[in-house]
Every structure is written in C-alpha cells, then in structure tokens.
C-alpha cells in the first residue's frame, strides 16, 4: 500500500510503502517514460521530474532512505490457527519529496500517461515490432501513477484545505495543463521559495505555488524567455542549463 503524508514542517510529502509497492511504482515510472536523455523530447521536462522522484523511491526500497517497522495484524493466535510462522511487522520504506516538485509531478501525470501510451504496442504504433510491454501493462502502470497522483493531492489537501485543493485538482483534470517544453527550472524556483518561507506561511505558499505551476505566470514566462535566449547563445537545450541563483539549504528541515 502506498502512503503519502505531508511532512511535519510542511516542506514536502513523505512517500511510504513496502518493497513490492515501491518496486512496482518505479517500474511504472520507467515504462511510462523515455529513458534516454533526449533533450529534444517534447515532454523531456516533466518526464525528467518524474524520474527525479523515481530515483529517490528506488533508493528508498534499496534501504538508502528511511526504514520503518509497522504492525501487520498477525498474532500468536492467527499463526496457530493457520499453522504458520510469520513476522508480526512489515518493513516500510520512506522518502521525502519537496512539495512543489511533488505537486508539479501530480499535475503532469495525466500528460505523462497520455504521451506515454506510445511506449506500449498498439495498432497505431509506428514501430509495432519493438519489444514493448503489452497494453494491459500500460493500464496497470497508468493506475499506479494515478494512485501516486491522488495521494500527493490528498496530502496537499491536508495542508491547504479541501476547498482550495478541490479547485486545483478540478482545474488540473478539466483544464489539462499543457506541459510541452515546460521550463522545469521554475520548479526549482518554487522549491527554494517554499524552503525560505516561515512555517506559518507555508500552507498559503503551497496553495499559490500549486496554481502557478499550472498557469505559468509572468515570473515563469520571464524565466522561460531567458532560458530560451541562453540556449540559443550556447547552442544547447534549456534542459542543459542550470541557473545558479537557486540556493538550496545544505540541510532541509522536513
């Protein structure tokens, strides 16, 4: 079971699950994205952000992040009744993800899944002979990512309130934000902005950021234009540019 909760200081969300749950989540992320570093890919930005979370989740179930033991309901009487010897606790692995990044990925998952359909075989596939997973795996992976998406939104709702969260989720679902060529450096800007906000203002800051990530405000447009100019100057992709103005703290108080 996947569990997603806001962290104590409203810095981000904690994603937790047993080994199988997190392993399947990582597999779904891989299957739904193009794994090669293709900067010209129209959705490289949002796929890259999804894979950034994927990296941490993979390290979580490898034991490189937090490990917890949780009761699983097994008792001595149950073991005796079924004639088995079983552990009374299950191992859960956890990883923390900053709120802006988590919300951005949640908002982008419908686009990722829609575009990711081409990585699975179909009658419309331009390359039907490629050894890709069958269609039922696409449906399974889409469901897994949708579970992640709704879990992140639920954690967001705990922080910003039901009414605000419902408006954001409805707009994300009905408006279908367009993430083609998204300047993902803006997510870094939002991450740093949230980290610098005092605790008492973070709930409102998260609400504002969740809206801005979808609506591409003036600050986003200015950053994207500057990145495009720099990319032309250095003859590279905007995704190869790393602004030095975003200073993350050495230690994050989750």
mmCIF file of C-alpha atoms in Angstrom:
data_model
loop_
_atom_site.group_PDB
_atom_site.id
_atom_site.type_symbol
_atom_site.label_atom_id
_atom_site.label_comp_id
_atom_site.label_asym_id
_atom_site.label_seq_id
_atom_site.Cartn_x
_atom_site.Cartn_y
_atom_site.Cartn_z
ATOM 1 C CA UNK A 1 0.000 0.000 0.000
ATOM 2 C CA UNK A 2 1.269 3.480 -0.930
ATOM 3 C CA UNK A 3 1.040 6.081 1.829
ATOM 4 C CA UNK A 4 1.652 9.802 1.191
ATOM 5 C CA UNK A 5 1.591 12.328 4.024
ATOM 6 C CA UNK A 6 2.735 15.951 4.458
ATOM 7 C CA UNK A 7 5.946 16.320 6.439
ATOM 8 C CA UNK A 8 5.965 17.902 9.882
ATOM 9 C CA UNK A 9 7.231 21.316 8.760
ATOM 10 C CA UNK A 10 5.141 21.326 5.541
ATOM 11 C CA UNK A 11 8.292 21.184 3.448
ATOM 12 C CA UNK A 12 7.128 18.265 1.352
ATOM 13 C CA UNK A 13 5.482 14.865 1.373
ATOM 14 C CA UNK A 14 6.668 11.536 2.717
ATOM 15 C CA UNK A 15 6.054 8.683 0.277
ATOM 16 C CA UNK A 16 6.000 5.286 2.010
ATOM 17 C CA UNK A 17 5.325 1.716 1.000
ATOM 18 C CA UNK A 18 6.506 -1.839 1.283
ATOM 19 C CA UNK A 19 9.127 -3.246 -1.097
ATOM 20 C CA UNK A 20 6.672 -4.571 -3.685
ATOM 21 C CA UNK A 21 4.594 -1.380 -3.771
ATOM 22 C CA UNK A 22 7.595 0.898 -4.316
ATOM 23 C CA UNK A 23 9.203 -1.508 -6.777
ATOM 24 C CA UNK A 24 6.048 -1.537 -8.912
ATOM 25 C CA UNK A 25 5.859 2.264 -8.736
ATOM 26 C CA UNK A 26 9.419 2.584 -10.030
ATOM 27 C CA UNK A 27 8.701 0.109 -12.832
ATOM 28 C CA UNK A 28 5.603 2.070 -13.859
ATOM 29 C CA UNK A 29 7.617 5.304 -13.945
ATOM 30 C CA UNK A 30 10.248 3.694 -16.144
ATOM 31 C CA UNK A 31 7.719 2.120 -18.509
ATOM 32 C CA UNK A 32 5.796 5.368 -18.955
ATOM 33 C CA UNK A 33 8.843 7.485 -19.862
ATOM 34 C CA UNK A 34 11.608 7.568 -22.431
ATOM 35 C CA UNK A 35 14.709 6.512 -20.524
ATOM 36 C CA UNK A 36 17.269 8.017 -22.910
ATOM 37 C CA UNK A 37 18.441 11.568 -22.182
ATOM 38 C CA UNK A 38 16.744 13.138 -25.184
ATOM 39 C CA UNK A 39 16.703 16.915 -24.678
ATOM 40 C CA UNK A 40 14.630 17.447 -27.829
ATOM 41 C CA UNK A 41 11.819 15.282 -26.479
ATOM 42 C CA UNK A 42 8.690 17.499 -26.217
ATOM 43 C CA UNK A 43 7.962 16.248 -22.709
ATOM 44 C CA UNK A 44 11.518 15.748 -21.505
ATOM 45 C CA UNK A 45 10.967 18.245 -18.696
ATOM 46 C CA UNK A 46 8.021 16.570 -16.996
ATOM 47 C CA UNK A 47 9.440 13.091 -17.574
ATOM 48 C CA UNK A 48 12.719 14.224 -16.006
ATOM 49 C CA UNK A 49 10.891 15.476 -12.914
ATOM 50 C CA UNK A 50 9.005 12.194 -12.581
ATOM 51 C CA UNK A 51 12.278 10.282 -12.863
ATOM 52 C CA UNK A 52 13.828 12.533 -10.202
ATOM 53 C CA UNK A 53 11.215 11.229 -7.750
ATOM 54 C CA UNK A 54 11.694 7.749 -9.185
ATOM 55 C CA UNK A 55 15.412 7.912 -8.321
ATOM 56 C CA UNK A 56 14.693 8.617 -4.652
ATOM 57 C CA UNK A 57 11.962 5.973 -4.437
ATOM 58 C CA UNK A 58 14.310 3.356 -5.906
ATOM 59 C CA UNK A 59 16.928 4.229 -3.310
ATOM 60 C CA UNK A 60 14.229 4.064 -0.633
ATOM 61 C CA UNK A 61 13.319 0.419 -1.236
ATOM 62 C CA UNK A 62 17.043 -0.366 -1.529
ATOM 63 C CA UNK A 63 17.276 0.760 2.100
ATOM 64 C CA UNK A 64 19.158 4.021 1.464
ATOM 65 C CA UNK A 65 16.425 6.197 2.947
ATOM 66 C CA UNK A 66 14.139 5.812 5.996
ATOM 67 C CA UNK A 67 13.027 2.330 7.114
ATOM 68 C CA UNK A 68 10.101 1.706 9.473
ATOM 69 C CA UNK A 69 8.549 -1.378 11.045
ATOM 70 C CA UNK A 70 4.747 -1.403 11.217
ATOM 71 C CA UNK A 71 2.391 -3.896 12.840
ATOM 72 C CA UNK A 72 0.576 -6.066 10.279
ATOM 73 C CA UNK A 73 -2.157 -7.608 12.466
ATOM 74 C CA UNK A 74 -0.545 -11.040 12.804
ATOM 75 C CA UNK A 75 -0.970 -12.507 16.302
ATOM 76 C CA UNK A 76 0.110 -15.707 18.002
ATOM 77 C CA UNK A 77 -3.466 -16.993 17.752
ATOM 78 C CA UNK A 78 -3.603 -16.319 13.995
ATOM 79 C CA UNK A 79 -0.317 -18.118 13.422
ATOM 80 C CA UNK A 80 -1.524 -21.063 15.467
ATOM 81 C CA UNK A 81 -4.885 -21.168 13.652
ATOM 82 C CA UNK A 82 -3.274 -21.150 10.191
ATOM 83 C CA UNK A 83 -0.325 -23.298 11.164
ATOM 84 C CA UNK A 84 2.257 -20.783 10.010
ATOM 85 C CA UNK A 85 5.126 -18.806 11.452
ATOM 86 C CA UNK A 86 5.057 -15.206 10.239
ATOM 87 C CA UNK A 87 6.525 -11.826 11.229
ATOM 88 C CA UNK A 88 4.282 -9.533 13.248
ATOM 89 C CA UNK A 89 5.553 -6.437 11.461
ATOM 90 C CA UNK A 90 6.123 -5.380 7.870
ATOM 91 C CA UNK A 91 9.011 -3.278 6.599
ATOM 92 C CA UNK A 92 8.020 0.080 5.111
ATOM 93 C CA UNK A 93 10.437 2.294 3.193
ATOM 94 C CA UNK A 94 10.041 6.075 3.024
ATOM 95 C CA UNK A 95 11.405 9.047 1.123
ATOM 96 C CA UNK A 96 10.710 12.781 1.378
ATOM 97 C CA UNK A 97 9.935 14.916 -1.698
ATOM 98 C CA UNK A 98 9.630 18.703 -1.702
ATOM 99 C CA UNK A 99 6.032 19.903 -2.085
ATOM 100 C CA UNK A 100 6.458 21.932 -5.310
ATOM 101 C CA UNK A 101 8.138 19.029 -7.091
ATOM 102 C CA UNK A 102 5.546 16.538 -5.843
ATOM 103 C CA UNK A 103 2.611 18.772 -6.845
ATOM 104 C CA UNK A 104 4.134 19.518 -10.244
ATOM 105 C CA UNK A 105 4.504 15.797 -10.969
ATOM 106 C CA UNK A 106 0.941 15.155 -9.779
ATOM 107 C CA UNK A 107 -0.363 17.848 -12.137
ATOM 108 C CA UNK A 108 1.719 16.480 -15.014
ATOM 109 C CA UNK A 109 0.918 12.767 -14.631
ATOM 110 C CA UNK A 110 -2.155 12.871 -16.958
ATOM 111 C CA UNK A 111 0.063 14.344 -19.697
ATOM 112 C CA UNK A 112 2.804 11.821 -18.977
ATOM 113 C CA UNK A 113 0.333 8.945 -19.235
ATOM 114 C CA UNK A 114 -1.283 10.297 -22.393
ATOM 115 C CA UNK A 115 2.057 10.738 -24.137
ATOM 116 C CA UNK A 116 3.497 7.583 -22.561
ATOM 117 C CA UNK A 117 0.918 5.475 -24.368
ATOM 118 C CA UNK A 118 3.268 5.411 -27.360
ATOM 119 C CA UNK A 119 5.781 3.365 -25.380
ATOM 120 C CA UNK A 120 3.343 0.454 -25.427
ATOM 121 C CA UNK A 121 2.293 -1.545 -28.523
ATOM 122 C CA UNK A 122 -0.936 -0.689 -30.296
ATOM 123 C CA UNK A 123 -2.472 -0.877 -33.756
ATOM 124 C CA UNK A 124 -1.460 2.750 -34.293
ATOM 125 C CA UNK A 125 2.179 2.228 -33.300
ATOM 126 C CA UNK A 126 4.650 3.404 -35.909
ATOM 127 C CA UNK A 127 7.083 0.684 -34.804
ATOM 128 C CA UNK A 128 4.920 -2.329 -33.872
ATOM 129 C CA UNK A 129 7.887 -4.723 -33.868
ATOM 130 C CA UNK A 130 9.594 -3.108 -30.893
ATOM 131 C CA UNK A 131 9.700 -5.380 -27.817
ATOM 132 C CA UNK A 132 7.429 -3.197 -25.688
ATOM 133 C CA UNK A 133 5.131 -4.227 -22.816
ATOM 134 C CA UNK A 134 1.561 -5.285 -23.720
ATOM 135 C CA UNK A 135 -1.418 -2.930 -23.413
ATOM 136 C CA UNK A 136 -2.603 -4.371 -20.113
ATOM 137 C CA UNK A 137 0.711 -3.285 -18.586
ATOM 138 C CA UNK A 138 0.035 0.272 -19.774
ATOM 139 C CA UNK A 139 -3.327 0.209 -17.991
ATOM 140 C CA UNK A 140 -1.727 -1.187 -14.843
ATOM 141 C CA UNK A 141 1.074 1.401 -14.893
ATOM 142 C CA UNK A 142 -1.384 4.230 -15.514
ATOM 143 C CA UNK A 143 -3.367 3.120 -12.464
ATOM 144 C CA UNK A 144 -0.213 3.026 -10.341
ATOM 145 C CA UNK A 145 0.768 6.558 -11.367
ATOM 146 C CA UNK A 146 -2.787 7.761 -10.842
ATOM 147 C CA UNK A 147 -2.595 6.389 -7.294
ATOM 148 C CA UNK A 148 0.589 8.399 -6.754
ATOM 149 C CA UNK A 149 -1.059 11.497 -8.213
ATOM 150 C CA UNK A 150 -4.136 11.323 -5.991
ATOM 151 C CA UNK A 151 -2.024 10.533 -2.940
ATOM 152 C CA UNK A 152 0.022 13.692 -3.472
ATOM 153 C CA UNK A 153 -3.126 15.766 -3.949
ATOM 154 C CA UNK A 154 -4.621 14.265 -0.780
ATOM 155 C CA UNK A 155 -1.505 15.278 1.177
ATOM 156 C CA UNK A 156 -1.759 18.756 -0.342
ATOM 157 C CA UNK A 157 -5.430 18.961 0.718
ATOM 158 C CA UNK A 158 -4.450 18.199 4.320
ATOM 159 C CA UNK A 159 -2.312 21.328 4.261
ATOM 160 C CA UNK A 160 -4.234 23.887 2.178
ATOM 161 C CA UNK A 161 -7.794 22.764 2.944
ATOM 162 C CA UNK A 162 -10.455 20.910 0.989
ATOM 163 C CA UNK A 163 -11.964 23.834 -0.933
ATOM 164 C CA UNK A 164 -8.653 25.136 -2.273
ATOM 165 C CA UNK A 165 -7.443 21.632 -3.087
ATOM 166 C CA UNK A 166 -10.664 20.754 -4.904
ATOM 167 C CA UNK A 167 -10.323 23.806 -7.146
ATOM 168 C CA UNK A 168 -6.730 22.934 -8.004
ATOM 169 C CA UNK A 169 -7.455 19.263 -8.694
ATOM 170 C CA UNK A 170 -10.540 20.104 -10.765
ATOM 171 C CA UNK A 171 -8.582 22.571 -12.862
ATOM 172 C CA UNK A 172 -5.780 20.059 -13.339
ATOM 173 C CA UNK A 173 -8.280 17.436 -14.506
ATOM 174 C CA UNK A 174 -10.578 19.603 -16.610
ATOM 175 C CA UNK A 175 -8.128 22.191 -17.892
ATOM 176 C CA UNK A 176 -5.487 19.595 -18.800
ATOM 177 C CA UNK A 177 -2.453 21.876 -18.304
ATOM 178 C CA UNK A 178 -0.140 21.915 -21.275
ATOM 179 C CA UNK A 179 3.362 20.813 -20.240
ATOM 180 C CA UNK A 180 5.045 20.605 -23.641
ATOM 181 C CA UNK A 181 8.511 22.165 -23.421
ATOM 182 C CA UNK A 182 7.977 23.143 -19.782
ATOM 183 C CA UNK A 183 10.893 25.052 -18.230
ATOM 184 C CA UNK A 184 11.397 22.806 -15.227
ATOM 185 C CA UNK A 185 13.860 25.255 -13.677
ATOM 186 C CA UNK A 186 10.723 27.032 -12.483
ATOM 187 C CA UNK A 187 10.071 24.067 -10.180
ATOM 188 C CA UNK A 188 13.461 24.709 -8.576
ATOM 189 C CA UNK A 189 12.474 28.332 -8.093
ATOM 190 C CA UNK A 190 9.282 27.248 -6.316
ATOM 191 C CA UNK A 191 11.189 24.718 -4.192
ATOM 192 C CA UNK A 192 13.590 27.379 -2.931
ATOM 193 C CA UNK A 193 10.746 29.841 -2.402
ATOM 194 C CA UNK A 194 8.886 27.379 -0.183
ATOM 195 C CA UNK A 195 12.017 26.491 1.791
ATOM 196 C CA UNK A 196 12.624 30.154 2.569
ATOM 197 C CA UNK A 197 9.042 30.746 3.765
ATOM 198 C CA UNK A 198 8.341 30.672 7.523
ATOM 199 C CA UNK A 199 6.299 27.718 8.762
ATOM 200 C CA UNK A 200 3.159 29.757 9.473
ATOM 201 C CA UNK A 201 3.029 30.934 5.839
ATOM 202 C CA UNK A 202 3.817 27.657 4.110
ATOM 203 C CA UNK A 203 0.245 26.412 3.710
ATOM 204 C CA UNK A 204 -0.720 29.525 1.761
ATOM 205 C CA UNK A 205 2.566 29.404 -0.162
ATOM 206 C CA UNK A 206 1.876 25.818 -1.222
ATOM 207 C CA UNK A 207 -1.576 26.819 -2.482
ATOM 208 C CA UNK A 208 -0.120 29.683 -4.527
ATOM 209 C CA UNK A 209 2.651 27.503 -5.948
ATOM 210 C CA UNK A 210 0.216 24.731 -6.927
ATOM 211 C CA UNK A 211 -1.735 27.254 -9.022
ATOM 212 C CA UNK A 212 1.337 28.918 -10.506
ATOM 213 C CA UNK A 213 2.858 25.635 -11.664
ATOM 214 C CA UNK A 214 -0.178 25.101 -13.897
ATOM 215 C CA UNK A 215 -0.857 28.652 -15.028
ATOM 216 C CA UNK A 216 2.668 29.754 -15.967
ATOM 217 C CA UNK A 217 2.542 33.309 -14.514
ATOM 218 C CA UNK A 218 4.677 36.266 -15.592
ATOM 219 C CA UNK A 219 7.620 35.053 -13.490
ATOM 220 C CA UNK A 220 7.545 31.736 -15.348
ATOM 221 C CA UNK A 221 7.277 33.421 -18.745
ATOM 222 C CA UNK A 222 10.237 35.664 -17.957
ATOM 223 C CA UNK A 223 12.367 32.738 -16.816
ATOM 224 C CA UNK A 224 11.428 30.636 -19.849
ATOM 225 C CA UNK A 225 12.311 33.512 -22.214
ATOM 226 C CA UNK A 226 15.696 33.993 -20.527
ATOM 227 C CA UNK A 227 16.397 30.265 -20.766
ATOM 228 C CA UNK A 228 15.499 30.234 -24.460
ATOM 229 C CA UNK A 229 17.851 33.143 -25.129
ATOM 230 C CA UNK A 230 20.664 31.435 -23.216
ATOM 231 C CA UNK A 231 20.026 28.137 -25.018
ATOM 232 C CA UNK A 232 20.392 29.894 -28.379
ATOM 233 C CA UNK A 233 23.567 31.608 -27.237
ATOM 234 C CA UNK A 234 25.190 28.365 -26.059
ATOM 235 C CA UNK A 235 23.601 26.204 -28.787
ATOM 236 C CA UNK A 236 22.023 23.779 -26.321
ATOM 237 C CA UNK A 237 18.687 22.791 -24.845
ATOM 238 C CA UNK A 238 17.095 24.722 -21.993
ATOM 239 C CA UNK A 239 17.299 21.466 -20.042
ATOM 240 C CA UNK A 240 21.087 21.614 -20.143
ATOM 241 C CA UNK A 241 21.077 24.974 -18.375
ATOM 242 C CA UNK A 242 21.353 25.101 -14.604
ATOM 243 C CA UNK A 243 20.663 28.563 -13.111
ATOM 244 C CA UNK A 244 22.986 29.362 -10.218
ATOM 245 C CA UNK A 245 20.513 31.677 -8.488
ATOM 246 C CA UNK A 246 18.665 28.883 -6.681
ATOM 247 C CA UNK A 247 20.471 28.114 -3.437
ATOM 248 C CA UNK A 248 19.126 25.045 -1.660
ATOM 249 C CA UNK A 249 19.995 24.802 2.055
ATOM 250 C CA UNK A 250 22.571 22.204 2.994
ATOM 251 C CA UNK A 251 20.087 20.630 5.414
ATOM 252 C CA UNK A 252 16.331 20.531 4.876
ATOM 253 C CA UNK A 253 14.073 20.540 7.934
ATOM 254 C CA UNK A 254 11.283 18.249 6.791
#
